[in-house]
Protein backbone atom coordinates (compact mmCIF):
# COMPACT_ATOMS: atom_id res chain seq x y z
CA MET A 1 34.26 31.29 36.81
CA ASN A 2 35.73 31.69 40.32
CA LYS A 3 34.83 29.54 43.32
CA THR A 4 32.16 31.92 44.68
CA GLU A 5 30.40 32.06 41.30
CA ARG A 6 30.64 28.28 40.99
CA LEU A 7 29.11 27.67 44.43
CA LEU A 8 26.19 29.95 43.58
CA ALA A 9 25.78 28.20 40.22
CA ILE A 10 25.64 24.82 41.96
CA VAL A 11 22.87 25.99 44.30
CA MET A 12 20.94 27.39 41.33
CA GLU A 13 21.33 24.14 39.41
CA LEU A 14 20.02 22.18 42.39
CA GLN A 15 17.07 24.55 42.70
CA ARG A 16 16.31 24.19 39.00
CA SER A 17 16.50 20.37 39.06
CA ARG A 18 15.51 18.26 42.03
CA VAL A 19 18.53 15.92 41.81
CA ARG A 20 21.92 16.34 40.12
CA THR A 21 24.87 13.97 40.05
CA ALA A 22 28.45 15.18 40.45
CA ASP A 23 29.16 14.20 36.84
CA GLU A 24 26.20 16.23 35.56
CA LEU A 25 27.26 19.28 37.55
CA SER A 26 30.88 18.97 36.45
CA GLU A 27 29.76 18.88 32.80
CA VAL A 28 27.53 21.96 33.19
CA LEU A 29 30.17 23.98 35.08
CA GLY A 30 33.22 22.78 33.18
CA VAL A 31 35.16 21.42 36.17
CA SER A 32 36.12 17.97 37.45
CA ALA A 33 33.87 15.79 39.58
CA ARG A 34 36.52 16.02 42.34
CA THR A 35 36.05 19.82 42.36
CA ILE A 36 32.27 19.34 42.69
CA TYR A 37 32.81 17.08 45.73
CA ARG A 38 34.95 19.78 47.38
CA ASP A 39 32.37 22.46 46.51
CA MET A 40 29.58 20.38 48.05
CA GLN A 41 31.62 20.11 51.26
CA ALA A 42 32.14 23.89 51.27
CA LEU A 43 28.43 24.55 50.75
CA SER A 44 27.50 22.18 53.58
CA GLU A 45 29.96 23.91 55.92
CA ALA A 46 28.43 27.26 54.93
CA GLY A 47 25.00 26.05 56.07
CA VAL A 48 23.39 25.18 52.74
CA PRO A 49 21.20 22.09 53.40
CA ILE A 50 22.50 19.74 50.72
CA ILE A 51 21.41 16.10 50.70
CA GLY A 52 23.75 13.59 49.08
CA GLU A 53 22.61 10.07 48.27
CA THR A 54 25.02 7.48 46.95
CA GLY A 55 24.04 6.34 43.48
CA THR A 56 21.40 9.08 43.17
CA GLY A 57 23.06 12.48 43.43
CA TYR A 58 22.72 15.74 45.26
CA SER A 59 19.58 17.72 46.12
CA LEU A 60 18.50 20.60 48.34
CA MET A 61 16.43 20.11 51.46
CA GLU A 62 12.75 20.76 50.77
CA GLY A 63 11.84 24.39 51.41
CA TYR A 64 15.32 25.85 50.93
CA PHE A 65 15.16 28.71 48.44
CA LEU A 66 17.82 31.12 47.17
CA PRO A 67 17.99 33.96 46.22
CA PRO A 68 15.09 36.12 47.46
CA VAL A 69 13.77 36.96 44.00
CA SER A 70 10.25 36.14 42.87
CA PHE A 71 8.45 36.41 39.55
CA THR A 72 4.84 36.13 38.54
CA VAL A 73 4.04 33.52 35.90
CA GLU A 74 3.69 36.26 33.27
CA GLU A 75 7.05 37.81 34.23
CA ALA A 76 8.79 34.44 34.12
CA VAL A 77 7.32 33.56 30.71
CA SER A 78 8.33 36.97 29.35
CA LEU A 79 11.93 36.59 30.53
CA LEU A 80 12.27 33.00 29.31
CA LEU A 81 10.78 33.79 25.89
CA GLY A 82 13.14 36.75 25.61
CA ALA A 83 16.10 34.52 26.40
CA GLU A 84 14.89 31.95 23.86
CA PHE A 85 14.61 34.69 21.22
CA ILE A 86 18.23 35.75 21.82
CA GLU A 87 19.35 32.11 21.68
CA LYS A 88 17.73 31.65 18.27
CA ARG A 89 18.40 35.01 16.66
CA PHE A 90 21.80 36.25 17.83
CA ASP A 91 25.44 35.17 17.50
CA PRO A 92 27.10 32.38 19.55
CA ALA A 93 28.45 34.65 22.32
CA PHE A 94 25.03 36.07 23.10
CA ARG A 95 23.43 32.65 22.60
CA LEU A 96 25.56 31.19 25.41
CA SER A 97 24.79 34.16 27.66
CA ALA A 98 21.07 33.85 26.97
CA ARG A 99 21.15 30.13 27.72
CA SER A 100 22.97 30.79 31.00
CA SER A 101 20.44 33.51 31.91
CA ARG A 102 17.56 31.18 31.13
CA ARG A 103 18.99 28.49 33.42
CA LYS A 104 19.40 31.02 36.26
CA ILE A 105 15.83 32.26 35.86
CA GLU A 106 14.51 28.71 35.88
CA ALA A 107 16.58 27.98 38.98
CA ILE A 108 15.01 30.71 41.13
CA LEU A 109 11.40 29.89 40.26
CA SER A 110 9.40 28.21 42.98
CA GLY A 111 7.93 24.79 42.17
CA PRO A 112 4.32 25.90 41.40
CA ILE A 113 5.49 28.92 39.35
CA ARG A 114 7.93 26.73 37.39
CA GLU A 115 5.24 24.18 36.59
CA GLU A 116 2.79 26.82 35.40
CA THR A 117 5.52 28.59 33.41
CA ASN A 118 6.51 25.33 31.69
CA ARG A 119 2.86 24.68 30.85
CA ILE A 120 2.40 28.09 29.23
CA GLN A 121 5.76 27.96 27.46
CA GLY A 122 4.80 24.60 26.00
CA GLY A 123 1.98 26.30 24.12
CA ILE A 124 4.19 29.04 22.62
CA ARG A 125 6.66 28.54 19.81
CA LEU A 126 8.97 31.10 18.23
CA LEU A 127 8.86 30.28 14.53
CA GLN A 128 11.98 30.67 12.43
CA LYS A 129 12.00 31.28 8.70
CA ASP A 130 14.41 29.20 6.65
CA GLU A 131 15.78 27.72 9.85
CA MET A 132 19.01 26.46 8.31
CA ASP A 133 20.69 28.68 5.70
CA LEU A 134 19.16 32.04 6.55
CA MET A 135 19.44 31.74 10.31
CA ILE A 136 22.97 30.34 10.32
CA ARG A 137 24.21 33.05 7.94
CA GLU A 138 22.48 35.76 9.99
CA LYS A 139 24.02 34.52 13.25
CA VAL A 140 27.54 34.32 11.80
CA ASN A 141 27.23 37.81 10.33
CA LEU A 142 25.94 39.23 13.60
CA GLY A 143 29.03 38.02 15.44
CA ILE A 144 31.39 39.73 12.97
CA ILE A 145 29.30 42.92 12.93
CA ARG A 146 29.35 43.09 16.73
CA GLU A 147 33.12 42.61 16.69
CA ALA A 148 33.53 45.57 14.31
CA MET A 149 31.22 47.72 16.44
CA LEU A 150 33.08 46.90 19.67
CA ASP A 151 36.50 47.50 18.06
CA GLY A 152 35.37 50.73 16.37
CA LYS A 153 36.51 49.42 12.96
CA LYS A 154 34.84 49.63 9.57
CA LEU A 155 33.31 46.56 7.98
CA ARG A 156 33.65 45.32 4.39
CA PHE A 157 31.20 42.90 2.76
CA ALA A 158 29.27 41.97 -0.38
CA TYR A 159 25.63 42.99 -0.28
CA HIS A 160 23.01 41.08 -2.24
CA LYS A 161 20.18 43.40 -3.26
CA ARG A 162 16.70 42.12 -4.03
CA ILE A 163 16.34 44.66 -6.85
CA ALA A 164 19.08 44.98 -9.47
CA GLU A 165 21.05 48.18 -10.00
CA ALA A 166 20.75 50.16 -13.24
CA ASP A 167 23.56 48.05 -14.76
CA GLY A 168 21.73 44.83 -13.90
CA SER A 169 24.01 43.81 -11.03
CA ARG A 170 22.51 42.65 -7.76
CA VAL A 171 25.72 42.39 -5.70
CA THR A 172 27.72 45.41 -4.59
CA GLU A 173 30.85 45.68 -2.48
CA ARG A 174 30.38 47.92 0.55
CA THR A 175 32.65 49.39 3.20
CA VAL A 176 30.69 50.79 6.10
CA ALA A 177 30.99 52.19 9.59
CA PRO A 178 28.61 50.01 11.66
CA TYR A 179 26.53 52.29 13.89
CA GLY A 180 24.05 49.78 15.31
CA LEU A 181 21.73 46.81 14.91
CA ALA A 182 17.94 46.79 14.85
CA HIS A 183 15.43 43.99 14.56
CA ASP A 184 12.42 44.30 12.27
CA GLU A 185 9.58 41.77 12.24
CA GLN A 186 9.51 41.64 8.44
CA ASN A 187 13.21 41.92 7.61
CA GLY A 188 14.91 40.30 10.58
CA TRP A 189 18.17 41.90 11.74
CA LEU A 190 19.17 45.18 10.08
CA LEU A 191 22.59 46.84 10.18
CA LEU A 192 22.49 50.64 10.35
CA ALA A 193 25.75 51.95 8.96
CA SER A 194 27.40 54.89 7.26
CA CYS A 195 28.14 53.61 3.75
CA ASP A 196 31.28 54.87 1.98
CA LEU A 197 29.74 54.09 -1.43
CA ARG A 198 26.50 56.04 -0.83
CA GLU A 199 28.06 58.60 1.52
CA ASP A 200 25.07 58.37 3.82
CA ILE A 201 23.48 56.14 6.46
CA ARG A 202 22.03 52.99 4.93
CA HIS A 203 20.18 49.94 6.21
CA PHE A 204 21.47 46.48 5.30
CA ARG A 205 19.55 43.28 5.90
CA VAL A 206 22.04 41.09 7.77
CA SER A 207 20.87 37.92 6.00
CA ARG A 208 21.85 39.48 2.63
CA ILE A 209 25.40 40.20 3.70
CA SER A 210 28.12 37.77 2.63
CA GLY A 211 31.83 37.62 3.36
CA PRO A 212 31.85 40.24 6.12
CA ALA A 213 35.32 41.20 7.35
CA VAL A 214 36.52 43.69 9.93
CA THR A 215 38.97 46.17 8.39
CA ASP A 216 41.85 48.05 10.04
CA GLU A 217 40.17 51.39 9.32
CA PRO A 218 38.78 52.99 12.49
CA PHE A 219 35.61 55.06 12.66
CA GLN A 220 34.00 57.36 15.21
CA LEU A 221 30.32 57.24 16.03
CA PRO A 222 28.97 60.78 15.48
CA ASP A 223 28.14 62.60 18.70
CA ASN A 224 24.65 63.39 17.41
CA PHE A 225 23.79 59.81 16.50
CA ASN A 226 21.50 57.95 18.89
CA LEU A 227 20.25 54.54 17.79
CA GLN A 228 17.18 54.69 20.06
CA SER A 229 15.94 58.00 18.66
CA TYR A 230 17.22 57.59 15.08
CA ARG A 231 14.60 57.72 12.35
CA PRO A 232 15.58 56.99 8.72
CA LYS A 233 14.92 59.51 5.99
CA ASP A 234 11.80 58.70 4.02
CA THR A 235 12.85 58.79 0.37
CA ARG A 236 9.75 57.04 -0.99
CA SER A 237 8.30 59.44 -3.55
CA ILE A 238 6.49 57.23 -6.09
CA ARG A 239 2.81 56.42 -5.53
CA VAL A 240 1.43 53.04 -6.65
CA CYS A 241 -2.32 52.31 -6.65
CA ALA A 242 -3.95 48.89 -6.85
CA ILE A 243 -7.40 47.35 -6.51
CA PHE A 244 -7.67 43.98 -4.78
CA ASN A 245 -10.46 41.43 -4.82
CA PRO A 246 -12.60 42.50 -1.82
CA GLU A 247 -12.45 38.93 -0.48
CA MET A 248 -8.70 39.41 -0.07
CA ALA A 249 -9.00 42.53 2.11
CA ASP A 250 -8.22 40.77 5.39
CA LYS A 251 -5.25 38.94 3.89
CA VAL A 252 -3.87 42.17 2.41
CA ASP A 253 -4.09 43.80 5.84
CA GLU A 254 -2.47 40.79 7.51
CA ALA A 255 0.40 40.92 5.00
CA ASN A 256 1.27 44.31 6.55
CA ASN A 257 3.35 45.43 3.56
CA TYR A 258 5.93 48.02 4.57
CA TYR A 259 5.08 50.29 1.60
CA MET A 260 1.30 50.31 2.13
CA GLU A 261 -0.08 53.74 3.02
CA THR A 262 -3.86 53.65 2.74
CA ALA A 263 -6.56 51.03 2.22
CA GLU A 264 -10.26 51.55 1.58
CA ALA A 265 -13.12 49.19 0.78
CA ARG A 266 -15.23 50.41 -2.16
CA GLU A 267 -17.94 48.88 -4.35
CA ASP A 268 -15.47 47.83 -7.06
CA GLY A 269 -12.87 46.36 -4.70
CA TYR A 270 -10.31 47.01 -1.98
CA HIS A 271 -8.33 50.12 -3.00
CA VAL A 272 -4.77 50.25 -1.67
CA THR A 273 -2.06 52.86 -2.20
CA PHE A 274 1.66 52.32 -1.71
CA ARG A 275 4.58 54.73 -1.63
CA VAL A 276 7.94 53.40 -2.86
CA ARG A 277 11.38 54.53 -3.98
CA GLN A 278 11.01 52.51 -7.16
CA PRO A 279 8.00 50.43 -8.29
CA GLU A 280 10.12 47.29 -8.68
CA GLU A 281 10.17 47.06 -4.89
CA LEU A 282 6.56 45.88 -5.16
CA LEU A 283 6.83 43.75 -8.29
CA SER A 284 7.20 40.29 -6.74
CA TRP A 285 4.70 41.05 -3.99
CA ILE A 286 2.02 42.25 -6.44
CA LEU A 287 2.57 39.29 -8.77
CA GLY A 288 2.11 36.96 -5.80
CA TRP A 289 -1.56 37.96 -5.60
CA GLY A 290 -2.22 36.69 -9.13
CA ALA A 291 -5.62 37.65 -10.55
CA ASP A 292 -6.78 39.04 -7.20
CA VAL A 293 -5.13 42.40 -7.84
CA ALA A 294 -4.94 44.98 -10.63
CA VAL A 295 -2.49 47.89 -10.58
CA THR A 296 -4.12 51.12 -11.76
CA GLU A 297 -1.16 53.53 -11.62
CA PRO A 298 1.44 54.48 -12.56
CA GLU A 299 1.08 53.41 -16.16
CA SER A 300 4.76 52.52 -16.41
CA PHE A 301 4.41 50.01 -13.58
CA LYS A 302 1.31 48.48 -15.18
CA ASN A 303 3.38 47.93 -18.34
CA ARG A 304 6.23 46.46 -16.27
CA ILE A 305 3.80 43.91 -14.77
CA LYS A 306 2.46 43.05 -18.24
CA GLU A 307 6.01 42.39 -19.42
CA GLU A 308 6.68 40.12 -16.46
CA ILE A 309 3.45 38.19 -17.02
CA LYS A 310 4.36 37.78 -20.70
CA LYS A 311 7.74 36.32 -19.71
CA MET A 312 6.01 33.97 -17.28
CA LYS A 313 3.61 32.77 -20.02
CA GLU A 314 6.55 32.09 -22.36
CA ARG A 315 8.04 29.80 -19.72
CA TYR A 316 4.88 27.67 -19.83
């Protein structure tokens, strides 16, 4: 941070907080208190109305406001929540940038807008699932993935699948060309990459990646690939039908299962159809509804559920 940037940062810090000591500013900006004293002198000479009180700290004269940017309450809340989301869900480099952005936004808000924004923000919380293991692993992986993307190098990692392969294994070694990252409400961060093993573009849930490492092998992003317009191939060809307890209809809808295609309330229950690549993708989810659901087709999946229930009974 050069001197000009530091002087602007000081003014923004003083706008964000009514009073700041030299020690507090030096800690935030990563410089010595002596440097802060010199900066305060430079700001005063430049016409910035800074008030210094011994034993209290520095503040700006009432009414001084910089820069000429204004936000509505809704705009400010949107920006601050967005910054908070990045802080919680991305890697350390972006987390620091988001935190810095948030402080700058807070600094340029006028007093009444800041108070109203704080009040609204206090009633909104971004929930995190498995706040320790899952989130930490996801953040670490994101940093390494971004490094590979920026360097144009392939990535190697172990991928933990929810559904076992034909040989019973759930972990496969992958080498991929990382094309981009997307965030899905149900699955969290997803890596879109060209997989050497599958010889096609695949999606990998970042939280299921372990031991990611950037290789020395370069890759080129195809000219015809655009992350914003990319749509994955739909390879779901198997239809699964189930009837839910009608009292569960609202909860089934709220669950917003990715594979659900249609839902219809009938006299005998809430009829739902799913389309999957393999029925096992629904196994755990269906079992989670207990006696409130009955699968009607395909017959092979009904038998698979019976087998799983039998195994569960043997455990008890």
